[in-house]
N, C-alpha and C. Protein backbone atom coordinates (compact mmCIF):
# COMPACT_ATOMS: atom_id res chain seq x y z
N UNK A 1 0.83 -1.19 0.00
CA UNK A 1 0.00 0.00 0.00
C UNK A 1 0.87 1.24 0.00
N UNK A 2 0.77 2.47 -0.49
CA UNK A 2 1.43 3.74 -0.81
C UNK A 2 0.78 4.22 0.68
N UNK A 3 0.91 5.48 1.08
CA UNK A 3 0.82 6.09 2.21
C UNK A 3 -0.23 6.74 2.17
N UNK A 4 -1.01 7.08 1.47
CA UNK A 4 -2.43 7.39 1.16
C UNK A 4 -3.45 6.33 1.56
N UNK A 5 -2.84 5.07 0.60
CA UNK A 5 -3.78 3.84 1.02
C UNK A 5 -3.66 3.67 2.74
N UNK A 6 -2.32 3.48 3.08
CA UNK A 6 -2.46 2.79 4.24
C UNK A 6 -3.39 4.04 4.98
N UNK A 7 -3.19 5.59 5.29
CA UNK A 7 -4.09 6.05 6.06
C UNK A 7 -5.28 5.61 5.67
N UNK A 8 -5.74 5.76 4.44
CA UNK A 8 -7.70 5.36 4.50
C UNK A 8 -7.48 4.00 5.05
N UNK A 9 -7.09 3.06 5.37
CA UNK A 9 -7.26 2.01 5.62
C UNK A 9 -7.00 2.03 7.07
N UNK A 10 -6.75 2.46 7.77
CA UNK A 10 -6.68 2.25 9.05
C UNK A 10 -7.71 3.74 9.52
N UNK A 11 -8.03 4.26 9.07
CA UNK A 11 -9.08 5.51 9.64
C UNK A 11 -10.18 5.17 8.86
N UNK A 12 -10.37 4.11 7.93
CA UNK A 12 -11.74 3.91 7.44
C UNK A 12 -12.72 3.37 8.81
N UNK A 13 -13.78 4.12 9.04
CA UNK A 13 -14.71 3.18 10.16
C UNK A 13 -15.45 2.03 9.78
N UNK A 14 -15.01 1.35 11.25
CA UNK A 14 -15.81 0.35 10.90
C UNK A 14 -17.22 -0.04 11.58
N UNK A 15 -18.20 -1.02 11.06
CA UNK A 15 -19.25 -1.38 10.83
C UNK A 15 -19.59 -1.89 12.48
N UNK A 16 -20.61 -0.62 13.29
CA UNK A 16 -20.62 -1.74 14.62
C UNK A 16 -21.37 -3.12 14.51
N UNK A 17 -20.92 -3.08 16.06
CA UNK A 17 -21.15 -5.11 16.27
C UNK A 17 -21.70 -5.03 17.25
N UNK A 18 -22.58 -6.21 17.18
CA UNK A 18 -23.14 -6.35 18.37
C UNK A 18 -22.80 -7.76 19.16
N UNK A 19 -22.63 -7.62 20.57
CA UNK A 19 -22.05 -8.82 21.33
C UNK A 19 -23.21 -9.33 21.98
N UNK A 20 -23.67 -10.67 22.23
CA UNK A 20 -24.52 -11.17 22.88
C UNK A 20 -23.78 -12.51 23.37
N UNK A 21 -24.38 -12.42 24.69
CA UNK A 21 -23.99 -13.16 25.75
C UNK A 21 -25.05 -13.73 26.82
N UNK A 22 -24.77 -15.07 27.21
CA UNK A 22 -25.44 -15.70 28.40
C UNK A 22 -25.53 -15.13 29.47
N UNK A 23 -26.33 -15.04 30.47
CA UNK A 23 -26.02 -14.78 31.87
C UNK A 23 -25.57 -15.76 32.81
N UNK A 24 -26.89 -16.68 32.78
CA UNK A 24 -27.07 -17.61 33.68
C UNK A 24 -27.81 -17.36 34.44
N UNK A 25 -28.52 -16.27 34.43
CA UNK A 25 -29.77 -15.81 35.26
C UNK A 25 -31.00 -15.97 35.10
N UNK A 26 -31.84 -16.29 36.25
CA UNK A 26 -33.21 -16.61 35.73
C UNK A 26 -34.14 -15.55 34.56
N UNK A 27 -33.94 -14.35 35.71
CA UNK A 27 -34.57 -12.76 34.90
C UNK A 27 -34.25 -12.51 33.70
N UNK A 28 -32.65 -12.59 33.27
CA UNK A 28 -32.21 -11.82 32.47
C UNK A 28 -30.96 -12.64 31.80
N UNK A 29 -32.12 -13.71 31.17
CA UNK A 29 -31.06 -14.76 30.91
C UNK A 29 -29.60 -14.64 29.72
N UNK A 30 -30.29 -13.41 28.71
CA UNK A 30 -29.27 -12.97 27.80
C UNK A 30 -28.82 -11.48 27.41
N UNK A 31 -28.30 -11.59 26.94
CA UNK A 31 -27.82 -9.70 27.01
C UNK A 31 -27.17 -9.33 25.96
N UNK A 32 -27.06 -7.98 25.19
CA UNK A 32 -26.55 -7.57 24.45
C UNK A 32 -25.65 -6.49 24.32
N UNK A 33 -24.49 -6.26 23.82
CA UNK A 33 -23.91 -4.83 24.07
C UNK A 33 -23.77 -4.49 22.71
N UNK A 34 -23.63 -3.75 22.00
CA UNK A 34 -23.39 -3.03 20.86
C UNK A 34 -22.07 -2.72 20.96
N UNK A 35 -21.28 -2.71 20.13
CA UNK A 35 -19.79 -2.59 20.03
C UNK A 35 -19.33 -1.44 18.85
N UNK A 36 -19.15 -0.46 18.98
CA UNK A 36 -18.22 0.80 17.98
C UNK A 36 -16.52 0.31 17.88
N UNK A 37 -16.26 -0.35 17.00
CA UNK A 37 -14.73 -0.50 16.87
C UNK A 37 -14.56 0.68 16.13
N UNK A 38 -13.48 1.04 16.41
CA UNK A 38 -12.73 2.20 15.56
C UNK A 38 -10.72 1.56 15.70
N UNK A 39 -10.60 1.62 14.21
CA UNK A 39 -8.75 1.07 14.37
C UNK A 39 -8.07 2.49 14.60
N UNK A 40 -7.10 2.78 14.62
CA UNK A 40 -5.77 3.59 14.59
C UNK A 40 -4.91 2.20 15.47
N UNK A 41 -3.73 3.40 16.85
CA UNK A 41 -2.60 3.11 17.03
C UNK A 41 -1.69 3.61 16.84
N UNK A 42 0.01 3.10 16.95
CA UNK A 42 0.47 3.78 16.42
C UNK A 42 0.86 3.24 14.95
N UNK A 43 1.61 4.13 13.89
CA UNK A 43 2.38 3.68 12.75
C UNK A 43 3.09 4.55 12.11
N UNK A 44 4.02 3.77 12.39
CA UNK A 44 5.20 4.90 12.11
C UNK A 44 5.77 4.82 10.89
N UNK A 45 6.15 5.88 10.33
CA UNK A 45 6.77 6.42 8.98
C UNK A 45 8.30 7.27 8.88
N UNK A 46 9.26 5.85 8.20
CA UNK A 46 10.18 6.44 8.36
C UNK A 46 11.07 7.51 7.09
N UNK A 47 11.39 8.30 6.69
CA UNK A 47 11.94 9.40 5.97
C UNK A 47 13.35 9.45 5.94
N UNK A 48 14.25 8.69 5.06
CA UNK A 48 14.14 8.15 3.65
C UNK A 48 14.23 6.73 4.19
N UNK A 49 13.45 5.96 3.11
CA UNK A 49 13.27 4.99 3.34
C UNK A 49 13.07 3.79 2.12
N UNK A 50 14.64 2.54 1.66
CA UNK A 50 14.94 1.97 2.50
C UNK A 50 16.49 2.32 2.74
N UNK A 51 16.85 3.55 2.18
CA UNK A 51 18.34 3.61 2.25
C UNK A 51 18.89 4.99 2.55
N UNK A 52 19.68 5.24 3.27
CA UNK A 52 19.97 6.37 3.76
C UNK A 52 21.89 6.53 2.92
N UNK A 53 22.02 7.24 1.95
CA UNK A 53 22.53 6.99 1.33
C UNK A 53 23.42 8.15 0.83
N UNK A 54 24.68 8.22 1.72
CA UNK A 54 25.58 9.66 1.63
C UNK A 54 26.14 9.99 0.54
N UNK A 55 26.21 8.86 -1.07
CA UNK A 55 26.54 9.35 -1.94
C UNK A 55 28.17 9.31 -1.72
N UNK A 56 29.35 10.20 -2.08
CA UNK A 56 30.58 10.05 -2.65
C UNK A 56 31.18 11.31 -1.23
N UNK A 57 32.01 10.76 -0.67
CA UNK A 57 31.90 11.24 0.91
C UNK A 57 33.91 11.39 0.60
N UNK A 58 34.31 12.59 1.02
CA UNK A 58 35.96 12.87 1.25
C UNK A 58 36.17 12.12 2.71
N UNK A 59 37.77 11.52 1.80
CA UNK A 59 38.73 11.28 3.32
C UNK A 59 39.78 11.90 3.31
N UNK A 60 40.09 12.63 4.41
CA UNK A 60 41.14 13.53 4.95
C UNK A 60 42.13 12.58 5.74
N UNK A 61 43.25 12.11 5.36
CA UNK A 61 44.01 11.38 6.18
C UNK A 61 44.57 12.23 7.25
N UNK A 62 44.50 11.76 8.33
CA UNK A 62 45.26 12.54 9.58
C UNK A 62 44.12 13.93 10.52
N UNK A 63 43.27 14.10 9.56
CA UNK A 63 41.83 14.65 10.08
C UNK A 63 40.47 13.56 10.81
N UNK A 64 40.59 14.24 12.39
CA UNK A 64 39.79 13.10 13.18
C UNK A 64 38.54 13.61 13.57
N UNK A 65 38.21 15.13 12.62
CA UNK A 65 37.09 15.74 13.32
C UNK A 65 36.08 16.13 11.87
N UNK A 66 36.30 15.32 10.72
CA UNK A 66 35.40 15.55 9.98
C UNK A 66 34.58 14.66 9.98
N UNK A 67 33.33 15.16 9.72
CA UNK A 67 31.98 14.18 9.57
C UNK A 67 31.30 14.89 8.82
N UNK A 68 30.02 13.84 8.29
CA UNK A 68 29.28 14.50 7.55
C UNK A 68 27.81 13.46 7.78
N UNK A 69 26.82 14.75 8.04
CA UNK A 69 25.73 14.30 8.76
C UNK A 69 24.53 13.87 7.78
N UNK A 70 23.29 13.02 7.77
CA UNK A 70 22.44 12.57 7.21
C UNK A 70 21.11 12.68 8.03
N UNK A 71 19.91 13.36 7.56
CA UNK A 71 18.87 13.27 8.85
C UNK A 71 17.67 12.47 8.33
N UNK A 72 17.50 11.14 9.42
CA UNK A 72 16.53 10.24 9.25
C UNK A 72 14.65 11.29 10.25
N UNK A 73 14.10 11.09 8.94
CA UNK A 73 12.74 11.63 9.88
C UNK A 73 11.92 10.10 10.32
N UNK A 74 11.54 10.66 11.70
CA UNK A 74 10.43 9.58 12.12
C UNK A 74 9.47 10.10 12.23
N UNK A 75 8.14 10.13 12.02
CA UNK A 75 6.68 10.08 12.15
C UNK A 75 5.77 9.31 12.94
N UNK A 76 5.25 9.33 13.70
CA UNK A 76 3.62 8.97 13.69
C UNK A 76 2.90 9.21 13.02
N UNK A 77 2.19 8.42 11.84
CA UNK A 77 0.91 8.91 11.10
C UNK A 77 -0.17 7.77 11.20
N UNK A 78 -0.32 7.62 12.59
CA UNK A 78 -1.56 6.65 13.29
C UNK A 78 -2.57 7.77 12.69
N UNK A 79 -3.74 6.71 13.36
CA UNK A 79 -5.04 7.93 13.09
C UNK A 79 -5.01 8.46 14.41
N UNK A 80 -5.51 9.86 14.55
CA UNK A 80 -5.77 10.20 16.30
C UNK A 80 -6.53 10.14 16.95
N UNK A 81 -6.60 9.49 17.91
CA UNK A 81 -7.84 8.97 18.99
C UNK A 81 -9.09 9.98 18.92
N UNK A 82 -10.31 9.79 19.19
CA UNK A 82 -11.33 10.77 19.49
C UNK A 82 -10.77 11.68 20.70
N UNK A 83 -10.64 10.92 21.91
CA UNK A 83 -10.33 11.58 23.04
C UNK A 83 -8.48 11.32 23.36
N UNK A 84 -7.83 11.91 23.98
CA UNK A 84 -6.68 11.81 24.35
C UNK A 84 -6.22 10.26 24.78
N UNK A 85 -5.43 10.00 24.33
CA UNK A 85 -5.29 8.05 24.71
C UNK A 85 -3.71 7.71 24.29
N UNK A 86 -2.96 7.92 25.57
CA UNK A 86 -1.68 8.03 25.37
C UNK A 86 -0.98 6.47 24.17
N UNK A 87 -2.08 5.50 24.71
CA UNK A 87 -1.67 3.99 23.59
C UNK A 87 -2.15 4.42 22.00
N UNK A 88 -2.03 5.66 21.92
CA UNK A 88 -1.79 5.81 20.33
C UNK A 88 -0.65 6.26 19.62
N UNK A 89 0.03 6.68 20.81
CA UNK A 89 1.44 7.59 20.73
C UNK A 89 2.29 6.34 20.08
N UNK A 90 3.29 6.56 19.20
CA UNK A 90 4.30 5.43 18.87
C UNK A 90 5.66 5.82 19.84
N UNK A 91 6.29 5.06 20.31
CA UNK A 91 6.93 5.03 21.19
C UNK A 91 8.22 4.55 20.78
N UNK A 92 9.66 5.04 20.59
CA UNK A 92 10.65 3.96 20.05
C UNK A 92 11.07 3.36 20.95
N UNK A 93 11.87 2.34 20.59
CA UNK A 93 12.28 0.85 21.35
C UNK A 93 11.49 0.19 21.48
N UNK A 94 12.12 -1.12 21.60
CA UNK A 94 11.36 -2.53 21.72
C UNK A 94 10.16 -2.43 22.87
N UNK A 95 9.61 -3.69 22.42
CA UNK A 95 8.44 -3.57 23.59
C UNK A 95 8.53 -4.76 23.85
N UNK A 96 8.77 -4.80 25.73
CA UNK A 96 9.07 -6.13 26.51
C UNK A 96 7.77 -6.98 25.87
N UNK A 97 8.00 -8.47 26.18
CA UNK A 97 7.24 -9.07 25.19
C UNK A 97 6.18 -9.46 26.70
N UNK A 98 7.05 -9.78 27.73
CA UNK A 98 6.40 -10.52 29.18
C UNK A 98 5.69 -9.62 29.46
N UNK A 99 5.76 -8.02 29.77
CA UNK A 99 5.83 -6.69 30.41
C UNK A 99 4.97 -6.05 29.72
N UNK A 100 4.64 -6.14 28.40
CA UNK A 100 3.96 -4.67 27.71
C UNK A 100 4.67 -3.46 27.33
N UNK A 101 5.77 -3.60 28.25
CA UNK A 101 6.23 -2.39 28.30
C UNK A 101 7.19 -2.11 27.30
N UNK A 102 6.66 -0.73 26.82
CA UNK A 102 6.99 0.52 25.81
C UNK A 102 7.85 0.91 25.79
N UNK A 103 9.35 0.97 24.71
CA UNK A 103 10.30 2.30 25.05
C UNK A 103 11.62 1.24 25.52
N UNK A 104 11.38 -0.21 25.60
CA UNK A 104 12.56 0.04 26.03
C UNK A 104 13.75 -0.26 25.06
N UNK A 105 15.00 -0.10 25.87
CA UNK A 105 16.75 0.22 25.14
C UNK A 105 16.91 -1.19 24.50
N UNK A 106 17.35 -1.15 23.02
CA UNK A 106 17.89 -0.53 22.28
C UNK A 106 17.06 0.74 21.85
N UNK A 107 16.50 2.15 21.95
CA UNK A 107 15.84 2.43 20.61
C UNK A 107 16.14 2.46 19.35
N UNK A 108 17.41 2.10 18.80
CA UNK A 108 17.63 2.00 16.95
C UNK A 108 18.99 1.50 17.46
N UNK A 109 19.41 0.60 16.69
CA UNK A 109 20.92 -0.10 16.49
C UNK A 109 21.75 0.51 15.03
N UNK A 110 22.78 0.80 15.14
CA UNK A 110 23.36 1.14 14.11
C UNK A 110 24.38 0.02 14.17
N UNK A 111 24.75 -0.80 12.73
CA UNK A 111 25.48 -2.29 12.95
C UNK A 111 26.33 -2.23 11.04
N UNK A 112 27.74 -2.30 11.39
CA UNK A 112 28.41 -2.48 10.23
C UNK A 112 27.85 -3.48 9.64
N UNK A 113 27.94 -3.65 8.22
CA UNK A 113 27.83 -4.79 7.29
C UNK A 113 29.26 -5.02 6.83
N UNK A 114 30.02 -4.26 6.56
CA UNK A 114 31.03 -4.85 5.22
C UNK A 114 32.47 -4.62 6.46
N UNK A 115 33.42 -5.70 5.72
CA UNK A 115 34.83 -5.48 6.34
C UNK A 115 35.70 -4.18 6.68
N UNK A 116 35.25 -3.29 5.63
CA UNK A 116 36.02 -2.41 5.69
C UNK A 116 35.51 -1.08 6.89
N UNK A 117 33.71 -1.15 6.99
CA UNK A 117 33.13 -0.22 7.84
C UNK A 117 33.95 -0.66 9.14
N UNK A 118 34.31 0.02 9.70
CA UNK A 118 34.74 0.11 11.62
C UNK A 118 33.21 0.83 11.96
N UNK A 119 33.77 -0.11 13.61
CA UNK A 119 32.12 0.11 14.17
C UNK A 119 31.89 1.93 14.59
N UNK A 120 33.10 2.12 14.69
CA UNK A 120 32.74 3.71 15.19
C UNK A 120 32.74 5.05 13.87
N UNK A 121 32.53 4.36 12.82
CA UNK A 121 32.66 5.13 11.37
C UNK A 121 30.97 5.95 11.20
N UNK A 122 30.58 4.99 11.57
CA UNK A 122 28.64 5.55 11.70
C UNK A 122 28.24 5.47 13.19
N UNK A 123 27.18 6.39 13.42
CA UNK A 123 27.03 6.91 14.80
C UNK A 123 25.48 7.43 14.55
N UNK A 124 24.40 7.23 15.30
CA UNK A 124 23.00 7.69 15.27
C UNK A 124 22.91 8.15 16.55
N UNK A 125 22.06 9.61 16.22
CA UNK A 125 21.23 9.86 17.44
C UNK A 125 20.12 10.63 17.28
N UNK A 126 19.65 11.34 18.53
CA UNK A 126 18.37 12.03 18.72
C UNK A 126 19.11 13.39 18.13
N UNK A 127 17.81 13.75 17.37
CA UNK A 127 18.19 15.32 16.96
C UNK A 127 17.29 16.25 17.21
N UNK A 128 15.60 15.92 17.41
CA UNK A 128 14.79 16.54 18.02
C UNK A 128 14.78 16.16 19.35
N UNK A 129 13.84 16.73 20.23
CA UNK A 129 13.15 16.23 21.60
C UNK A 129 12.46 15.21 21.44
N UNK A 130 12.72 14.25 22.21
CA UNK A 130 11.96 12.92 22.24
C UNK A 130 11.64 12.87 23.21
N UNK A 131 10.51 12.82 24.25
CA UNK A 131 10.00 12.43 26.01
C UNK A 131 10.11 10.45 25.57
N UNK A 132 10.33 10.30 26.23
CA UNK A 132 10.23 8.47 25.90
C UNK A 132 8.87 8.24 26.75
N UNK A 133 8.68 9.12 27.63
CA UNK A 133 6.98 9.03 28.79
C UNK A 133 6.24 9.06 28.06
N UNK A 134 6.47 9.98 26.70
CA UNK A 134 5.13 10.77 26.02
C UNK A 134 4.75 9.85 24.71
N UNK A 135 5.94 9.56 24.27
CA UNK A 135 6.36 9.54 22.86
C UNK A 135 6.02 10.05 22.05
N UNK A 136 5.57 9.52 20.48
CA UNK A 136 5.56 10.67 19.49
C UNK A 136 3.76 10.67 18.99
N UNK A 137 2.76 11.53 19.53
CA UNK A 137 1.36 11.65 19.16
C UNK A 137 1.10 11.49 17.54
N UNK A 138 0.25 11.10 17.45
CA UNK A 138 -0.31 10.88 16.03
C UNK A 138 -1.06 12.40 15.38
N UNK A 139 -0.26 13.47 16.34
CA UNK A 139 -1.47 15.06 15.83
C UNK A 139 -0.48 15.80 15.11
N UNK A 140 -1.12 15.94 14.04
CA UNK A 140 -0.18 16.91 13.03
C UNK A 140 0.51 18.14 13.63
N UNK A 141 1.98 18.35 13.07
CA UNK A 141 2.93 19.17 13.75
C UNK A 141 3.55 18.60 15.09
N UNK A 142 3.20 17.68 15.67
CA UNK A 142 3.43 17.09 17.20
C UNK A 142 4.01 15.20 16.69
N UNK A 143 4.00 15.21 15.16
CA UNK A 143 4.10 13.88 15.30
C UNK A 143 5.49 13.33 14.57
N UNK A 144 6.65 14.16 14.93
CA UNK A 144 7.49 13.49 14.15
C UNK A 144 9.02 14.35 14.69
N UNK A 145 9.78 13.42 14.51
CA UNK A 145 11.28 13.90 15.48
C UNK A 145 12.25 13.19 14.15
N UNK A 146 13.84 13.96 14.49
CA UNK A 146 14.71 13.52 13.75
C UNK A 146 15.81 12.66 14.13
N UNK A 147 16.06 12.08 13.77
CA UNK A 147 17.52 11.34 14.16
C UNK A 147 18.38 11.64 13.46
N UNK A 148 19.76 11.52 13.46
CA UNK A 148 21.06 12.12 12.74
C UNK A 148 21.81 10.94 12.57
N UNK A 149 21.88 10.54 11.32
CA UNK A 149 23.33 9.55 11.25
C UNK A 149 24.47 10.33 10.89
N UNK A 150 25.71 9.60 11.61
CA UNK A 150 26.91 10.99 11.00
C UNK A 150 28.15 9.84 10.69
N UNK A 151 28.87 9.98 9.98
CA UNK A 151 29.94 9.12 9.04
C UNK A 151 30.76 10.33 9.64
N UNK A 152 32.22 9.41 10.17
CA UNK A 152 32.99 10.10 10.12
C UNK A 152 34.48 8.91 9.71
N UNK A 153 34.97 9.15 8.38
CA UNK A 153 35.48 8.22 7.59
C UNK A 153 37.26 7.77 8.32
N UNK A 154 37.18 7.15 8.58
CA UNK A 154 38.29 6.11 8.64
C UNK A 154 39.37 5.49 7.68
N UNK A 155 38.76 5.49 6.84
CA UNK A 155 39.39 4.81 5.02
C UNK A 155 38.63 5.24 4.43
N UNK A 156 39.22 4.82 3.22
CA UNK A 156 38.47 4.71 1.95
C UNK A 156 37.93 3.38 1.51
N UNK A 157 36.95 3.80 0.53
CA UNK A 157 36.38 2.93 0.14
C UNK A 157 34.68 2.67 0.77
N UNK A 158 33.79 1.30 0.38
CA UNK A 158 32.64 1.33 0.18
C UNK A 158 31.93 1.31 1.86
N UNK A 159 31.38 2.06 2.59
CA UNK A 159 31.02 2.02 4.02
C UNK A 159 29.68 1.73 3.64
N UNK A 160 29.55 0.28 4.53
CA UNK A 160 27.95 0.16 4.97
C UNK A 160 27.54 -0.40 6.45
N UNK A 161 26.37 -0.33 6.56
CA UNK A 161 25.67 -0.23 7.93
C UNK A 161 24.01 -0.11 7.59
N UNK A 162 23.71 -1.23 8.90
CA UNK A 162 22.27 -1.13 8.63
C UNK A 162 21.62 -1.09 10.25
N UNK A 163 20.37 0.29 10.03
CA UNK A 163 20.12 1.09 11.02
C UNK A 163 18.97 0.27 11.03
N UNK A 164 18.57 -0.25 12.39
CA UNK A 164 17.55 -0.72 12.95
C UNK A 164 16.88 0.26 14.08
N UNK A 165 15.20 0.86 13.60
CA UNK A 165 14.75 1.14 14.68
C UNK A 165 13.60 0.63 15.07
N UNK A 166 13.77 0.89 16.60
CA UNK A 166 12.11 -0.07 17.27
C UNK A 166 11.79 0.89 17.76
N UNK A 167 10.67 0.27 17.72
CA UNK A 167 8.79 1.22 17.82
C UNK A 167 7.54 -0.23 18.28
N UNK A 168 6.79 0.29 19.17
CA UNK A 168 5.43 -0.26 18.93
C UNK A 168 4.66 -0.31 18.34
N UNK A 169 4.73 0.10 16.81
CA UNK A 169 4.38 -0.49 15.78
C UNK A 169 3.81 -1.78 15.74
N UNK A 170 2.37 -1.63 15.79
CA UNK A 170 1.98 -3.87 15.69
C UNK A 170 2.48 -4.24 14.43
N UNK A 171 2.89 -3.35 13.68
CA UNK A 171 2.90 -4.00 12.10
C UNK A 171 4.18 -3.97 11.37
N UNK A 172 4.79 -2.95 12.36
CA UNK A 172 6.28 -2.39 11.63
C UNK A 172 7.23 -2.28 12.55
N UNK A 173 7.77 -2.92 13.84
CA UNK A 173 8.53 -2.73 14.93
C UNK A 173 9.64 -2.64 14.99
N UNK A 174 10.53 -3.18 13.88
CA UNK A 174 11.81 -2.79 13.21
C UNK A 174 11.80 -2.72 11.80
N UNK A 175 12.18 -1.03 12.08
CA UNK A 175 12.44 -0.64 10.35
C UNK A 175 14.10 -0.91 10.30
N UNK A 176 14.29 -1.34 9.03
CA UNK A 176 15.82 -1.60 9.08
C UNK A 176 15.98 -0.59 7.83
N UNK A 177 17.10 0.20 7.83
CA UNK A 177 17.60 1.30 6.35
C UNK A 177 18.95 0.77 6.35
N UNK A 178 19.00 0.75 4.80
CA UNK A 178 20.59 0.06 4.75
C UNK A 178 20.91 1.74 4.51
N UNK A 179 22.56 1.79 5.28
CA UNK A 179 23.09 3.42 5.30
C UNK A 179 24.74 2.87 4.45
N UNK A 180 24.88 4.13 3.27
CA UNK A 180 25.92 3.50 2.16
C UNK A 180 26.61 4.75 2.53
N UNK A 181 27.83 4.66 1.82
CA UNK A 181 28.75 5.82 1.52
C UNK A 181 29.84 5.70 0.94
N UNK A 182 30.38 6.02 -0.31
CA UNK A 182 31.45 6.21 -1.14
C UNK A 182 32.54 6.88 -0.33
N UNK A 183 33.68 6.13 0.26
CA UNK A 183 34.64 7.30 0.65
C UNK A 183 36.07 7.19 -0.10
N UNK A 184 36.24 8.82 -0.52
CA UNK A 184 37.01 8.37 -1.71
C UNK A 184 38.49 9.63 -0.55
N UNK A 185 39.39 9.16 -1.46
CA UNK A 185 40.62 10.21 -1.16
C UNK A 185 41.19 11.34 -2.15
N UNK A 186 40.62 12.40 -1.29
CA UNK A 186 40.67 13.49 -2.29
C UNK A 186 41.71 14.44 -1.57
N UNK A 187 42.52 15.18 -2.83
CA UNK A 187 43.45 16.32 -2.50
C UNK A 187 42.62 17.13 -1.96
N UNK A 188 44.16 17.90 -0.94
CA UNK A 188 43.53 18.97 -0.33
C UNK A 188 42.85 20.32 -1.02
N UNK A 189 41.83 21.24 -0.61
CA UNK A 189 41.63 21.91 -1.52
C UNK A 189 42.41 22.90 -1.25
């Protein structure tokens, strides 16, 4: 589905239901409730996506303070609750599986692929405000924070790494982006 589809599809309403049930009572032996389902949640949308991709990147031999930065956007584009309902918020990091619980560490792994990447060549972090209490609401302007990947080159040659982030996402809980970069050796200017 394109990102159009998936919103109508999760904010399309749906058709109530009705529940009927036994009692076991003499009076009032059966009963009915009427049921309003409505879907959202959270679902998160990640910006660029599946490759985060620095293109043809300088190495400065003997220079230990150049880098060059890349910004991953994250989103919430759940539908938003009628009333305030913090379990719509998407939340990053895993979610204990025993526990329920939301948010927790790793929130995104950054992990070499190739021989030549060293583990400290790529580096992710928070670049907006993130509350991890709050997390990120599904209400336009309120629903989306940045992360920063930053390359700071070691050698030359082909750097890769693939960025894993978690979210409570029922559907999408690790997005993985493969992150590339050309590092070539260029004269000084």
């Amino acid at each position: 589905m394109n990102s159009a589809q998936d919103r109508a599809h999760h904010s399309r309403p749906r058709p109530a239901s009705t529940l009927r049930f036994n009692t076991g009572l003499n009076k009032t032996p059966v009963g009915t409730i009427t049921l309003d389902c409505t879907g959202g949640g959270p679902k998160i949308r990640v910006t660029p996506r599946p490759n985060v991709a620095f293109g043809r990147v300088g190495y400065f031999a003997g220079n230990t303070t150049f880098q060059v930065n890349r910004r991953v956007n994250v989103q919430n584009v759940g539908v938003p609750p009628r009333m305030p309902d913090p379990s719509f918020n998407l939340f990053l990091g895993a979610v204990d599986m025993s526990t329920g619980m939301v948010g927790q560490l790793p929130l995104f792994e950054l992990t070499p692929k190739n021989a030549i990447t060293e583990m400290d060549e790529f580096s992710v972090s928070l670049f907006s405000n993130y509350d991890p209490m709050t997390g990120i609401a599904p209400v336009a302007g309120q629903n989306s924070l940045d992360l920063v990947v930053t390359l700071r080159p070691k050698s030359v040659g082909r750097k890769e790494a693939e960025l894993i982030i978690y979210s409570n996402d029922g559907s999408d809980p690790e997005v993985k982006l493969q992150v590339t970069a050309d590092v070539e050796d260029l004269p000084p200017c």
